[in-house]
Short mmCIF file of C-alpha atoms and ligand atoms in Angstrom, two decimals:
data_model
loop_
_atom_site.label_atom_id
_atom_site.label_comp_id
_atom_site.label_asym_id
_atom_site.label_seq_id
_atom_site.Cartn_x
_atom_site.Cartn_y
_atom_site.Cartn_z
CA MET W 1089 -40.55 4.67 -79.84
CA ALA W 1090 -43.38 2.65 -81.28
CA LEU W 1091 -44.80 5.68 -82.94
CA SER W 1092 -41.54 6.96 -84.27
CA VAL W 1093 -40.66 3.64 -85.92
CA ASP W 1094 -44.07 3.51 -87.50
CA LYS W 1095 -43.65 7.05 -88.70
CA TRP W 1096 -40.33 6.29 -90.33
CA VAL W 1097 -41.74 3.26 -92.06
CA GLY W 1098 -44.79 5.28 -93.12
CA PHE W 1099 -42.54 8.03 -94.37
CA GLY W 1100 -40.61 5.51 -96.41
CA SER W 1101 -43.87 4.37 -98.01
CA ALA W 1102 -44.71 7.94 -98.89
CA MET W 1103 -41.32 8.44 -100.49
CA ALA W 1104 -41.73 5.26 -102.47
CA GLY W 1105 -45.08 6.53 -103.71
CA PHE W 1106 -43.45 9.77 -104.66
CA GLY W 1107 -40.75 7.90 -106.62
CA LEU W 1108 -43.41 5.97 -108.48
CA LEU W 1109 -45.29 9.12 -109.37
CA TRP W 1110 -42.16 10.78 -110.52
CA SER W 1111 -41.24 7.92 -112.82
CA ARG W 1112 -44.60 8.46 -114.54
CA MET W 1113 -44.11 12.19 -115.06
CA PRO W 1114 -45.35 13.47 -118.41
CA GLU W 1115 -43.03 13.47 -121.39
CA HIS W 1116 -42.52 17.22 -121.41
CA VAL W 1117 -40.44 17.12 -118.21
CA HIS W 1118 -36.86 17.25 -119.29
CA ASP W 1119 -35.35 13.71 -119.50
CA GLU W 1120 -32.17 14.67 -117.76
CA ALA W 1121 -33.96 16.31 -114.85
CA ARG W 1122 -36.18 13.25 -114.56
CA HIS W 1123 -33.18 10.97 -114.42
CA ILE W 1124 -31.41 13.03 -111.75
CA ILE W 1125 -34.47 13.25 -109.54
CA SER W 1126 -35.30 9.55 -109.96
CA SER W 1127 -31.86 8.52 -108.82
CA LEU W 1128 -32.09 10.83 -105.82
CA VAL W 1129 -35.30 9.24 -104.54
CA PRO W 1130 -33.77 6.00 -103.20
CA MET W 1131 -31.00 8.01 -101.52
CA LEU W 1132 -33.52 10.30 -99.93
CA MET W 1133 -35.61 7.32 -98.88
CA SER W 1134 -32.79 5.61 -97.11
CA TYR W 1135 -31.70 8.90 -95.56
CA PHE W 1136 -35.10 9.68 -94.15
CA ASN W 1137 -36.11 6.11 -93.49
CA PRO W 1138 -33.14 4.13 -92.20
CA TYR W 1139 -35.49 1.35 -90.98
CA GLU W 1140 -36.26 -1.89 -92.67
CA GLN W 1141 -39.04 -4.30 -92.01
CA ILE W 1142 -39.68 -8.01 -92.23
CA SER W 1143 -43.19 -9.44 -92.25
CA ILE W 1144 -43.89 -12.92 -90.99
CA SER W 1145 -47.36 -14.03 -91.93
CA GLU W 1146 -49.35 -16.58 -89.93
CA TYR W 1147 -50.07 -18.74 -92.98
CA GLY W 1148 -48.00 -19.86 -95.91
CA GLU W 1149 -48.69 -18.98 -99.49
CA ASP W 1150 -51.37 -21.63 -99.93
CA ARG W 1151 -53.28 -20.30 -96.87
CA PHE W 1152 -53.66 -23.81 -95.47
CA ARG W 1153 -50.26 -24.42 -94.00
CA ARG W 1154 -49.25 -22.52 -90.90
CA ASN W 1155 -46.02 -20.64 -91.26
CA LYS W 1156 -43.75 -22.21 -88.67
CA MET W 1157 -41.73 -19.01 -88.49
CA PHE W 1158 -44.83 -17.30 -87.10
CA ASP W 1159 -45.05 -19.93 -84.35
CA ALA W 1160 -41.34 -19.57 -83.70
CA VAL W 1161 -41.71 -15.82 -83.21
CA SER W 1162 -44.77 -16.27 -80.94
CA THR W 1163 -42.83 -18.69 -78.74
CA TYR W 1164 -39.74 -16.49 -78.73
CA LEU W 1165 -41.67 -13.35 -77.75
CA ARG W 1166 -43.60 -15.26 -75.09
CA SER W 1167 -40.39 -16.35 -73.46
CA THR W 1168 -38.36 -13.17 -73.79
CA CYS W 1169 -40.37 -10.01 -74.33
CA LEU W 1170 -43.61 -10.25 -72.35
CA ASP W 1171 -42.26 -8.27 -69.39
CA VAL W 1172 -42.07 -5.08 -71.42
CA ALA W 1173 -45.53 -5.39 -72.99
CA SER W 1174 -48.61 -3.79 -71.49
CA LYS W 1175 -51.25 -5.45 -73.71
CA LEU W 1176 -51.29 -9.21 -73.28
CA LYS W 1177 -53.67 -12.00 -74.16
CA ALA W 1178 -54.49 -15.10 -72.09
CA GLU W 1179 -55.80 -18.45 -73.32
CA VAL W 1180 -56.19 -21.86 -71.76
CA GLY W 1181 -53.12 -23.83 -72.78
CA ASN W 1182 -53.23 -27.47 -73.85
CA LYS W 1183 -50.96 -28.65 -71.04
CA SER W 1184 -52.25 -30.62 -68.12
CA ASN W 1185 -51.60 -27.82 -65.60
CA ASP W 1186 -53.86 -24.79 -65.15
CA ASP W 1187 -51.34 -22.14 -66.18
CA PRO W 1188 -52.88 -19.92 -68.85
CA LEU W 1189 -50.97 -19.32 -72.06
CA ILE W 1190 -49.98 -15.64 -72.11
CA SER W 1191 -49.04 -13.99 -75.38
CA LEU W 1192 -48.65 -10.60 -76.98
CA ASP W 1193 -51.89 -8.90 -77.94
CA GLU W 1194 -52.46 -7.54 -81.41
CA ASP W 1195 -50.95 -4.12 -82.15
CA GLN W 1196 -48.79 -4.27 -79.06
CA GLU W 1197 -45.23 -3.33 -79.93
CA VAL W 1198 -42.25 -4.64 -77.98
CA LEU W 1199 -38.60 -3.73 -78.09
CA ASP W 1200 -35.90 -6.39 -78.06
CA ASN W 1201 -32.13 -5.98 -77.83
CA PHE W 1202 -29.71 -8.26 -79.59
CA ASN W 1203 -25.95 -7.76 -79.46
CA GLY W 1204 -26.42 -4.00 -79.14
CA ALA W 1205 -29.01 -3.82 -81.94
CA ARG W 1206 -32.53 -2.70 -81.14
CA VAL W 1207 -35.40 -4.36 -82.96
CA TRP W 1208 -39.16 -3.86 -82.67
CA TRP W 1209 -41.81 -6.52 -82.98
CA ARG W 1210 -45.50 -6.00 -83.52
CA LEU W 1211 -48.33 -8.43 -84.12
CA CYS W 1212 -50.57 -6.94 -86.81
CA PRO W 1213 -54.19 -8.11 -86.88
CA LYS W 1214 -55.90 -9.56 -89.93
CA SER W 1215 -56.50 -6.86 -92.48
CA THR W 1216 -57.91 -6.39 -95.92
CA LYS W 1217 -54.88 -4.54 -97.22
CA ASN W 1218 -51.18 -4.61 -96.40
CA ARG W 1219 -49.47 -1.40 -97.29
CA ALA W 1220 -46.25 -1.84 -95.39
CA VAL W 1221 -42.92 -1.57 -97.11
CA THR W 1222 -41.21 -4.93 -96.84
CA VAL W 1223 -37.71 -6.09 -97.36
CA ILE W 1224 -38.75 -9.72 -97.18
CA THR W 1225 -42.37 -10.65 -97.06
CA VAL W 1226 -44.13 -13.92 -96.73
CA PRO W 1227 -46.19 -13.88 -99.90
CA VAL W 1228 -49.92 -14.05 -99.55
CA GLY W 1229 -52.47 -15.26 -102.03
CA ASP W 1230 -54.94 -13.29 -104.08
CA SER W 1231 -57.54 -13.07 -101.39
CA SER W 1232 -58.07 -9.54 -100.19
CA GLU W 1233 -57.89 -10.60 -96.54
CA GLN W 1234 -54.37 -10.66 -95.15
CA PRO W 1235 -53.68 -13.07 -92.29
CA ARG W 1236 -52.18 -11.86 -89.05
CA CYS W 1237 -48.50 -11.18 -89.28
CA TYR W 1238 -45.58 -10.16 -87.13
CA LYS W 1239 -43.62 -7.15 -88.29
CA LEU W 1240 -40.02 -6.83 -87.31
CA VAL W 1241 -38.45 -3.38 -87.71
CA PHE W 1242 -34.73 -2.68 -87.36
CA HIS W 1243 -32.14 -0.19 -88.50
CA GLN W 1244 -30.68 -0.97 -91.89
CA ARG W 1245 -27.18 -1.16 -90.48
CA HIS W 1246 -28.30 -4.22 -88.46
CA ARG W 1247 -29.70 -6.04 -91.46
CA LYS W 1248 -26.93 -8.65 -91.63
CA LEU W 1249 -27.03 -9.23 -87.89
CA VAL W 1250 -30.80 -9.70 -87.94
CA LEU W 1251 -30.83 -12.05 -90.92
CA ASP W 1252 -27.76 -14.08 -90.07
CA SER W 1253 -27.90 -14.28 -86.28
CA TYR W 1254 -31.01 -12.86 -84.67
CA LEU W 1255 -33.70 -14.71 -86.63
CA PRO W 1256 -31.84 -18.04 -86.65
CA GLY W 1257 -31.55 -17.59 -82.86
CA VAL W 1258 -35.33 -17.11 -82.64
CA VAL W 1259 -35.85 -20.40 -84.51
CA ARG W 1260 -33.27 -22.21 -82.37
CA LEU W 1261 -34.93 -21.12 -79.12
CA TRP W 1262 -38.31 -22.18 -80.48
CA ARG W 1263 -36.99 -25.64 -81.34
CA GLU W 1264 -35.41 -26.04 -77.90
CA LEU W 1265 -38.53 -24.92 -76.03
CA THR W 1266 -40.84 -27.01 -78.20
CA ALA W 1267 -38.70 -30.10 -77.64
CA LYS W 1268 -38.71 -29.44 -73.89
CA ASN W 1269 -42.44 -28.83 -73.54
CA ARG W 1270 -43.56 -31.40 -76.05
CA GLN W 1271 -46.11 -33.94 -74.92
CA ARG W 1272 -44.62 -37.38 -75.40
CA GLN W 1273 -46.75 -39.91 -77.27
CA LEU W 1274 -47.24 -43.64 -77.04
CA PHE W 1275 -47.95 -45.25 -80.41
CA THR W 1276 -49.22 -48.69 -81.18
CA ASN W 1277 -49.96 -50.33 -84.50
CA HIS W 1278 -53.54 -50.80 -85.48
CA SER W 1279 -55.06 -52.33 -88.55
CA ARG W 1280 -58.03 -50.99 -90.45
CA ASP W 1281 -60.41 -53.84 -91.41
CA GLY W 1282 -57.51 -56.23 -90.84
CA LYS W 1283 -55.79 -54.69 -93.86
CA SER W 1284 -53.41 -51.75 -93.79
CA HIS W 1285 -51.60 -51.04 -90.55
CA TYR W 1286 -51.03 -47.61 -89.14
CA TRP W 1287 -49.98 -46.07 -85.84
CA ILE W 1288 -52.45 -44.68 -83.36
CA ASN W 1289 -51.22 -42.62 -80.46
CA VAL W 1290 -52.15 -41.33 -77.02
CA PRO W 1291 -50.37 -38.82 -74.75
CA TYR W 1292 -47.73 -40.66 -72.76
CA ASN W 1293 -46.57 -39.71 -69.29
CA PRO W 1294 -44.93 -42.79 -67.82
CA PRO W 1295 -44.72 -42.45 -64.05
CA ALA W 1296 -41.45 -44.38 -63.82
CA THR W 1297 -38.08 -42.69 -63.62
CA PHE W 1298 -34.64 -44.18 -63.15
CA ASP W 1299 -34.70 -42.89 -59.57
CA MET W 1300 -37.47 -45.25 -58.60
CA LEU W 1301 -36.25 -48.23 -60.60
CA ALA W 1302 -35.10 -50.90 -58.17
CA MET W 1303 -31.99 -52.54 -59.54
CA ASP W 1304 -28.27 -52.67 -59.04
CA HIS W 1305 -27.14 -49.05 -58.69
CA SER W 1306 -23.98 -49.28 -60.80
CA LYS W 1307 -25.87 -51.07 -63.58
CA LYS W 1308 -28.49 -48.34 -63.53
CA VAL W 1309 -25.89 -45.55 -63.75
CA GLU W 1310 -24.19 -47.38 -66.62
CA ILE W 1311 -27.48 -47.53 -68.57
CA MET W 1312 -28.18 -43.85 -67.96
CA GLU W 1313 -24.67 -42.92 -69.13
CA ASP W 1314 -25.08 -45.10 -72.19
CA LEU W 1315 -28.37 -43.40 -73.09
CA ALA W 1316 -26.95 -39.92 -72.49
CA ALA W 1317 -23.93 -40.72 -74.69
CA PHE W 1318 -26.23 -42.05 -77.42
CA ARG W 1319 -28.29 -38.87 -77.43
CA GLU W 1320 -25.17 -36.76 -78.01
CA ALA W 1321 -23.56 -39.09 -80.53
CA LYS W 1322 -24.91 -37.79 -83.84
CA GLU W 1323 -21.50 -36.74 -85.14
CA TYR W 1324 -19.80 -39.87 -83.90
CA HIS W 1325 -22.22 -42.10 -85.78
CA SER W 1326 -21.82 -40.21 -89.02
CA LYS W 1327 -18.03 -40.21 -88.58
CA VAL W 1328 -17.86 -43.97 -88.21
CA GLY W 1329 -20.54 -44.52 -90.86
CA LYS W 1330 -23.09 -46.17 -88.54
CA ALA W 1331 -26.81 -45.52 -88.40
CA TRP W 1332 -27.68 -43.45 -85.33
CA LYS W 1333 -29.59 -46.12 -83.45
CA ARG W 1334 -29.09 -48.41 -80.51
CA GLY W 1335 -30.53 -51.77 -79.51
CA TYR W 1336 -31.30 -52.97 -75.99
CA LEU W 1337 -32.41 -56.43 -75.05
CA LEU W 1338 -34.09 -56.51 -71.64
CA HIS W 1339 -34.43 -59.97 -70.21
CA GLY W 1340 -35.60 -61.37 -66.91
CA PRO W 1341 -38.57 -63.03 -65.19
CA PRO W 1342 -42.02 -61.40 -65.25
CA GLY W 1343 -42.37 -58.51 -62.82
CA THR W 1344 -38.71 -57.53 -62.68
CA GLY W 1345 -39.21 -54.11 -64.26
CA LYS W 1346 -38.58 -54.49 -68.00
CA SER W 1347 -41.61 -52.41 -69.03
CA THR W 1348 -40.93 -50.01 -66.17
CA MET W 1349 -37.41 -49.55 -67.53
CA ILE W 1350 -38.81 -48.60 -70.96
CA GLY W 1351 -40.93 -45.89 -69.33
CA ALA W 1352 -37.88 -44.63 -67.44
CA MET W 1353 -35.87 -44.53 -70.69
CA ALA W 1354 -38.62 -42.54 -72.42
CA ASN W 1355 -38.71 -40.09 -69.51
CA PHE W 1356 -34.96 -39.77 -69.41
CA LEU W 1357 -34.56 -39.10 -73.14
CA GLY W 1358 -37.89 -37.35 -73.74
CA TYR W 1359 -38.59 -39.70 -76.67
CA ASP W 1360 -41.87 -41.07 -78.00
CA VAL W 1361 -42.50 -44.80 -77.65
CA TYR W 1362 -43.71 -47.06 -80.48
CA ASP W 1363 -45.06 -50.29 -79.04
CA LEU W 1364 -44.96 -52.66 -81.99
CA ASP W 1365 -47.32 -55.62 -81.88
CA LEU W 1366 -45.67 -57.99 -84.34
CA THR W 1367 -48.26 -60.71 -83.98
CA SER W 1368 -50.88 -58.74 -85.89
CA ILE W 1369 -48.62 -57.73 -88.77
CA LYS W 1370 -49.16 -59.63 -91.99
CA ASP W 1371 -45.78 -59.57 -93.65
CA ASN W 1372 -42.43 -57.85 -94.02
CA ALA W 1373 -43.87 -55.20 -96.34
CA GLU W 1374 -46.27 -54.05 -93.61
CA LEU W 1375 -43.51 -54.12 -91.08
CA ARG W 1376 -41.38 -51.93 -93.34
CA LYS W 1377 -44.20 -49.44 -93.80
CA LEU W 1378 -44.70 -49.18 -90.06
CA PHE W 1379 -41.00 -48.70 -89.40
CA LEU W 1380 -40.78 -45.99 -92.03
CA ASP W 1381 -43.70 -44.22 -90.36
CA THR W 1382 -41.89 -43.90 -87.04
CA THR W 1383 -40.30 -40.58 -86.20
CA ASP W 1384 -36.79 -39.75 -85.03
CA LYS W 1385 -36.17 -39.50 -81.29
CA SER W 1386 -38.20 -42.56 -80.56
CA ILE W 1387 -38.02 -45.87 -78.77
CA ILE W 1388 -39.37 -48.79 -80.78
CA VAL W 1389 -40.43 -51.57 -78.44
CA ILE W 1390 -41.16 -55.21 -79.20
CA GLU W 1391 -42.24 -56.93 -75.99
CA ASP W 1392 -41.95 -60.66 -75.43
CA ILE W 1393 -39.85 -61.17 -78.52
CA ASP W 1394 -39.47 -64.88 -77.66
CA ALA W 1395 -43.15 -65.51 -78.37
CA ILE W 1396 -42.83 -63.99 -81.81
CA GLU W 1397 -39.45 -65.44 -82.47
CA VAL W 1398 -40.90 -68.93 -82.07
CA GLU W 1399 -42.65 -68.47 -85.35
CA LEU W 1400 -39.70 -66.83 -87.01
CA THR W 1401 -37.37 -69.60 -85.91
CA THR W 1402 -39.79 -72.17 -87.23
CA LYS W 1403 -39.79 -70.55 -90.62
CA ARG W 1404 -36.06 -70.91 -90.77
CA LYS W 1405 -35.53 -74.27 -89.19
CA GLY W 1406 -38.58 -76.18 -90.29
CA LYS W 1407 -41.19 -77.88 -88.21
CA GLU W 1408 -38.87 -80.39 -86.55
CA ALA W 1409 -37.34 -77.58 -84.56
CA ALA W 1410 -40.74 -76.53 -83.30
CA GLN W 1411 -41.63 -80.02 -82.21
CA GLU W 1412 -38.75 -80.01 -79.77
CA ASN W 1413 -40.69 -77.65 -77.62
CA SER W 1414 -44.36 -78.14 -76.95
CA ASP W 1415 -44.92 -74.51 -75.87
CA LYS W 1416 -43.56 -73.32 -79.12
CA ARG W 1417 -45.51 -75.84 -81.16
CA THR W 1418 -48.85 -74.46 -79.99
CA VAL W 1419 -48.01 -70.99 -81.19
CA VAL W 1420 -46.61 -72.22 -84.47
CA GLU W 1421 -49.65 -74.27 -85.34
CA VAL W 1422 -52.04 -71.42 -84.74
CA ARG W 1423 -49.91 -69.05 -86.76
CA ASP W 1424 -49.43 -71.48 -89.59
CA LYS W 1425 -53.16 -71.97 -89.98
CA THR W 1426 -53.95 -68.29 -90.13
CA ASN W 1427 -50.99 -67.15 -92.23
CA ASP W 1428 -50.30 -69.14 -95.32
CA ASN W 1429 -48.35 -66.76 -97.43
CA GLY W 1430 -46.53 -63.59 -96.44
CA LYS W 1431 -45.00 -63.56 -92.96
CA VAL W 1432 -42.92 -61.36 -90.81
CA THR W 1433 -39.55 -63.04 -90.82
CA LEU W 1434 -36.60 -62.69 -88.52
CA SER W 1435 -34.46 -61.37 -91.34
CA GLY W 1436 -37.18 -58.83 -92.16
CA LEU W 1437 -37.09 -57.62 -88.59
CA LEU W 1438 -33.33 -57.57 -88.41
CA SER W 1439 -33.00 -55.52 -91.57
CA PHE W 1440 -34.44 -52.64 -89.58
CA VAL W 1441 -32.37 -53.24 -86.52
CA ASP W 1442 -29.01 -53.33 -88.25
CA GLY W 1443 -29.54 -54.14 -91.91
CA LEU W 1444 -30.13 -52.11 -95.00
CA TRP W 1445 -33.21 -50.34 -93.67
CA SER W 1446 -31.65 -49.35 -90.38
CA ALA W 1447 -30.17 -46.29 -92.11
CA CYS W 1448 -33.69 -44.93 -92.69
CA GLY W 1449 -34.36 -42.54 -89.87
CA SER W 1450 -32.04 -41.71 -87.05
CA GLU W 1451 -31.92 -41.32 -83.28
CA ARG W 1452 -33.93 -44.46 -82.69
CA ILE W 1453 -33.66 -46.95 -79.90
CA PHE W 1454 -34.87 -50.51 -80.32
CA VAL W 1455 -35.89 -52.31 -77.15
CA PHE W 1456 -36.75 -56.00 -77.20
CA THR W 1457 -37.95 -57.68 -74.03
CA THR W 1458 -38.11 -61.35 -73.18
CA ASN W 1459 -38.71 -63.63 -70.22
CA HIS W 1460 -36.74 -66.42 -71.91
CA LEU W 1461 -33.34 -65.44 -73.20
CA ASP W 1462 -32.58 -69.09 -73.94
CA ARG W 1463 -35.42 -69.34 -76.43
CA LEU W 1464 -34.18 -66.57 -78.69
CA ASP W 1465 -32.67 -67.24 -82.06
CA PRO W 1466 -28.87 -66.79 -81.82
CA ALA W 1467 -29.09 -64.44 -84.81
CA LEU W 1468 -31.08 -62.05 -82.69
CA ILE W 1469 -28.83 -62.04 -79.68
CA ARG W 1470 -25.43 -62.28 -81.26
CA ARG W 1471 -23.04 -59.55 -80.08
CA GLY W 1472 -23.20 -56.38 -82.08
CA ARG W 1473 -26.82 -56.88 -83.03
CA MET W 1474 -28.35 -55.74 -79.77
CA ASP W 1475 -25.87 -53.25 -78.37
CA ARG W 1476 -26.64 -54.08 -74.76
CA HIS W 1477 -28.16 -57.03 -72.97
CA ILE W 1478 -29.65 -55.94 -69.67
CA GLU W 1479 -30.69 -58.50 -67.14
CA MET W 1480 -33.55 -57.48 -64.86
CA SER W 1481 -33.33 -59.76 -61.88
CA TYR W 1482 -35.08 -60.73 -58.66
CA CYS W 1483 -35.31 -58.27 -55.82
CA ARG W 1484 -32.37 -58.34 -53.42
CA PHE W 1485 -31.70 -56.08 -50.47
CA GLU W 1486 -30.27 -53.13 -52.44
CA ALA W 1487 -33.25 -53.07 -54.79
CA PHE W 1488 -35.61 -53.46 -51.83
CA LYS W 1489 -34.14 -50.36 -50.16
CA MET W 1490 -34.90 -48.34 -53.29
CA LEU W 1491 -38.49 -49.59 -53.26
CA ALA W 1492 -38.87 -48.81 -49.54
CA LYS W 1493 -37.63 -45.29 -50.21
CA SER W 1494 -40.01 -44.67 -53.11
CA TYR W 1495 -43.06 -46.38 -51.64
CA LEU W 1496 -42.74 -45.64 -47.92
CA GLY W 1497 -40.24 -42.79 -47.85
CA ILE W 1498 -37.97 -44.61 -45.37
CA THR W 1499 -34.30 -45.52 -45.57
CA GLU W 1500 -34.07 -47.66 -42.44
CA HIS W 1501 -36.25 -49.78 -40.19
CA SER W 1502 -35.78 -52.46 -37.57
CA LEU W 1503 -37.21 -55.09 -39.98
CA PHE W 1504 -34.69 -54.31 -42.75
CA GLY W 1505 -32.17 -56.92 -41.51
CA GLU W 1506 -34.70 -59.74 -41.52
CA ILE W 1507 -36.11 -58.69 -44.90
CA GLY W 1508 -32.59 -58.57 -46.41
CA GLN W 1509 -31.91 -62.09 -45.22
CA LEU W 1510 -35.20 -63.45 -46.58
CA LEU W 1511 -34.66 -61.76 -49.95
CA ASP W 1512 -31.26 -63.45 -50.23
CA GLU W 1513 -32.86 -66.84 -49.63
CA ILE W 1514 -35.83 -66.69 -51.98
CA ASP W 1515 -36.39 -65.30 -55.45
CA THR W 1516 -39.03 -62.59 -55.24
CA THR W 1517 -39.71 -60.10 -58.00
CA PRO W 1518 -39.65 -56.33 -57.39
CA ALA W 1519 -43.31 -56.36 -58.52
CA ASP W 1520 -44.24 -58.66 -55.59
CA VAL W 1521 -42.27 -56.60 -53.10
CA ALA W 1522 -43.75 -53.36 -54.45
CA ASP W 1523 -47.21 -54.85 -54.11
CA ASN W 1524 -46.58 -55.45 -50.40
CA LEU W 1525 -45.29 -51.95 -49.89
CA MET W 1526 -48.34 -50.28 -51.33
CA LEU W 1527 -50.30 -48.58 -48.60
CA ARG W 1528 -53.21 -50.77 -49.50
CA ALA W 1529 -52.01 -52.64 -46.42
CA ARG W 1530 -54.17 -50.14 -44.57
CA GLY W 1531 -57.04 -52.44 -45.43
CA LYS W 1532 -55.57 -55.03 -43.06
CA ARG W 1533 -54.08 -52.90 -40.37
CA GLY W 1534 -55.66 -49.53 -41.03
CA GLY W 1535 -58.11 -50.06 -38.17
CA GLU W 1536 -55.28 -50.17 -35.62
CA ILE W 1537 -53.71 -47.04 -37.05
CA ASP W 1538 -56.98 -45.13 -37.00
CA ARG W 1539 -57.58 -46.15 -33.36
CA LEU W 1540 -54.12 -44.90 -32.45
CA LEU W 1541 -54.73 -41.60 -34.21
CA ASP W 1542 -58.04 -41.20 -32.35
CA GLU W 1543 -56.19 -41.59 -29.06
CA MET W 1544 -53.73 -38.93 -30.13
CA ASN W 1545 -56.50 -36.50 -30.98
CA GLY W 1546 -55.36 -32.96 -30.23
CA ALA W 1547 -51.69 -33.55 -31.04
CA PRO W 1548 -50.08 -31.20 -33.66
CA ALA W 1549 -51.05 -32.18 -37.22
CA ASP W 1550 -47.51 -32.75 -38.54
CA HIS W 1551 -46.70 -34.98 -35.58
CA MET W 1552 -49.83 -37.02 -36.22
CA LEU W 1553 -48.89 -37.34 -39.88
CA ARG W 1554 -45.39 -38.55 -39.02
CA VAL W 1555 -46.78 -41.14 -36.61
CA LYS W 1556 -49.32 -42.24 -39.20
CA ARG W 1557 -46.62 -42.72 -41.87
CA ARG W 1558 -44.45 -44.65 -39.44
CA ARG W 1559 -47.32 -46.94 -38.47
CA GLU W 1560 -48.20 -47.56 -42.10
CA ALA W 1561 -44.57 -48.41 -42.88
CA ASP W 1562 -44.51 -50.80 -39.90
CA ALA W 1563 -47.66 -52.49 -41.19
CA CYS W 1564 -46.38 -52.82 -44.77
CA LEU W 1565 -43.00 -54.20 -43.74
CA ALA W 1566 -44.55 -56.66 -41.28
CA GLY W 1567 -46.85 -57.79 -44.10
CA LEU W 1568 -43.83 -58.22 -46.40
CA VAL W 1569 -41.99 -60.33 -43.82
CA GLU W 1570 -45.07 -62.55 -43.51
CA THR W 1571 -45.31 -62.98 -47.30
CA LEU W 1572 -41.61 -63.75 -47.66
CA LYS W 1573 -41.73 -66.31 -44.85
CA LYS W 1574 -44.70 -68.04 -46.47
CA ALA W 1575 -42.89 -68.12 -49.82
CA LYS W 1576 -39.81 -69.56 -48.12
CA MET W 1577 -41.83 -72.31 -46.47
CA LYS W 1578 -43.52 -73.09 -49.74
CA SER W 1579 -40.24 -73.38 -51.60
CA ALA W 1580 -38.84 -75.62 -48.84
CA THR W 1581 -41.81 -78.03 -49.00
CA PRO W 1582 -41.16 -80.77 -51.57
CA PRO W 1583 -43.87 -81.04 -54.22
CA MET W 1584 -46.46 -83.79 -53.64
CA ASP W 1585 -45.48 -85.88 -56.68
CA SER W 1586 -41.82 -86.00 -55.60
CA MET W 1587 -42.91 -87.52 -52.24
CA GLU W 1588 -44.73 -90.38 -53.89
N1 ATP F 1469 -37.20 -53.05 -60.85
C1 ATP F 1469 -38.34 -52.44 -60.48
N2 ATP F 1469 -38.29 -51.24 -59.88
C2 ATP F 1469 -39.42 -50.64 -59.49
N3 ATP F 1469 -40.64 -51.16 -59.65
C3 ATP F 1469 -40.74 -52.35 -60.24
C4 ATP F 1469 -39.59 -53.05 -60.67
N4 ATP F 1469 -39.98 -54.21 -61.22
C5 ATP F 1469 -41.31 -54.24 -61.12
N5 ATP F 1469 -41.78 -53.13 -60.53
C6 ATP F 1469 -43.18 -52.85 -60.25
O1 ATP F 1469 -43.94 -53.96 -60.69
C7 ATP F 1469 -44.85 -53.63 -61.74
C8 ATP F 1469 -44.69 -54.62 -62.88
O2 ATP F 1469 -43.39 -54.47 -63.47
P1 ATP F 1469 -43.12 -54.51 -65.04
O3 ATP F 1469 -44.39 -54.47 -65.78
O4 ATP F 1469 -42.13 -53.46 -65.37
O5 ATP F 1469 -42.46 -55.94 -65.16
P2 ATP F 1469 -41.99 -56.69 -66.47
O6 ATP F 1469 -40.60 -57.16 -66.20
O7 ATP F 1469 -42.20 -55.86 -67.65
O8 ATP F 1469 -42.95 -57.95 -66.49
P3 ATP F 1469 -43.42 -58.83 -67.74
O9 ATP F 1469 -42.27 -59.69 -68.14
O10 ATP F 1469 -44.54 -59.62 -67.20
O11 ATP F 1469 -43.84 -57.90 -68.82
C9 ATP F 1469 -44.49 -52.22 -62.16
O12 ATP F 1469 -45.63 -51.47 -62.37
C10 ATP F 1469 -43.70 -51.66 -61.01
O13 ATP F 1469 -44.57 -50.99 -60.14
MG1 MG F 1470 -43.50 -56.04 -69.34
#
């Protein structure tokens, strides 16, 4: 079929050439005859060549910009038509796995079916001339070298279907696949020579997922549902006239999983993360520039907002307010010395969260974290400003069971009862518990385990592995009980100065 389609298109070109020649016939040919024959040419052309063709060039008109339609077609063909092609090309992809990137080789033609219509695709190599007949072509510059291009051939009766449904479908699939396979990025603000600020980014693959986040189960499900609803709520937001953004305030003691939660959110939504360091930003104008440089589908994070807010509060309330709290005063004095004029102000920050500027950009999530909810300016935490306040709290038994499952792969153990009781009595962070569950405990008790395995030498490998895991879990949990008991004793002992 490849040949026959080419022939038809070639034949069409020949007929077009003939039409051109005919229109330049010498004067002596009778005018009327010339007119009749000229009008017959297009009819003959479409009779003999019922095929039409669309070219999609690799580069845009200016030769510098890639034509995204070309990339869309490459992705589409890679995912749908490779099975029927015999000439393929392999390259090393830019993903972290070793799977090569397979694509259609040049001059390989493939057939695709769409709603009963047959269409043919071919990747044409770079050439010095492009003689194909085109219905729609991506224009190319004056240079004699033509970039690579895809040619799509279809019967003229399918023209509407191809233009209105098939090609938009190709673009849609490309967008979906690109969004799915996209490498997430972590951005942070950086200043050049202490002057202008810009974002720098690195690939971001946070290991945390909601599955492994140790916290109250129903609270976790609620957050996941909230995020999922947000992602789908484009129409809702435009209907009620609200910017498509959401604010979360994560609060709780250090080591309770606030940063881990941000990673889990990014994984869940597939969004990029912008980690905004407010302390190094000069003024509101810089802050605005940075916000405007963020992309849609992103999480904008400001960690430890209380530390920054100290300064902002001071700006609003005057120095007396700062003197009430010695912690705060230290920060304020340093900041005041270094920044005399322009400052980032609370109102500047809030204008992006829910003020005038919040309408710039969409599908953004703001996450503020703090260890001290009580130190925040009421303007920042008033209802409606941050959509959700999420408390990350100390590790209790339910959270511990999640950690034991992720770290040790166990759901029950004879020490669980004692651990549950101890966790109810003392405030321990998930970070401390997780630290005890890491198999680093082998350092302490690994010798015993290795001796045991030596004795078992000759037993089936999977049995040995099971025993090894069990022993390691025993060691970690025993270590955790020891740590918790020590912490309990410490908290029960009155401090020295109170005994005086
Ligand atoms: N709720 C949790 N679930 C699972 N792991 C946790 C949890 N909390 C803490 N961890 C573990 O402890 C480490 C430290 O936690 P994380 O950095 O998220 O705490 P944080 O609340 O952000 O602390 P800080 O206030 O100091 O920034 C994490 O790498 C993670 O391994
Ligand atoms: Mg943190």
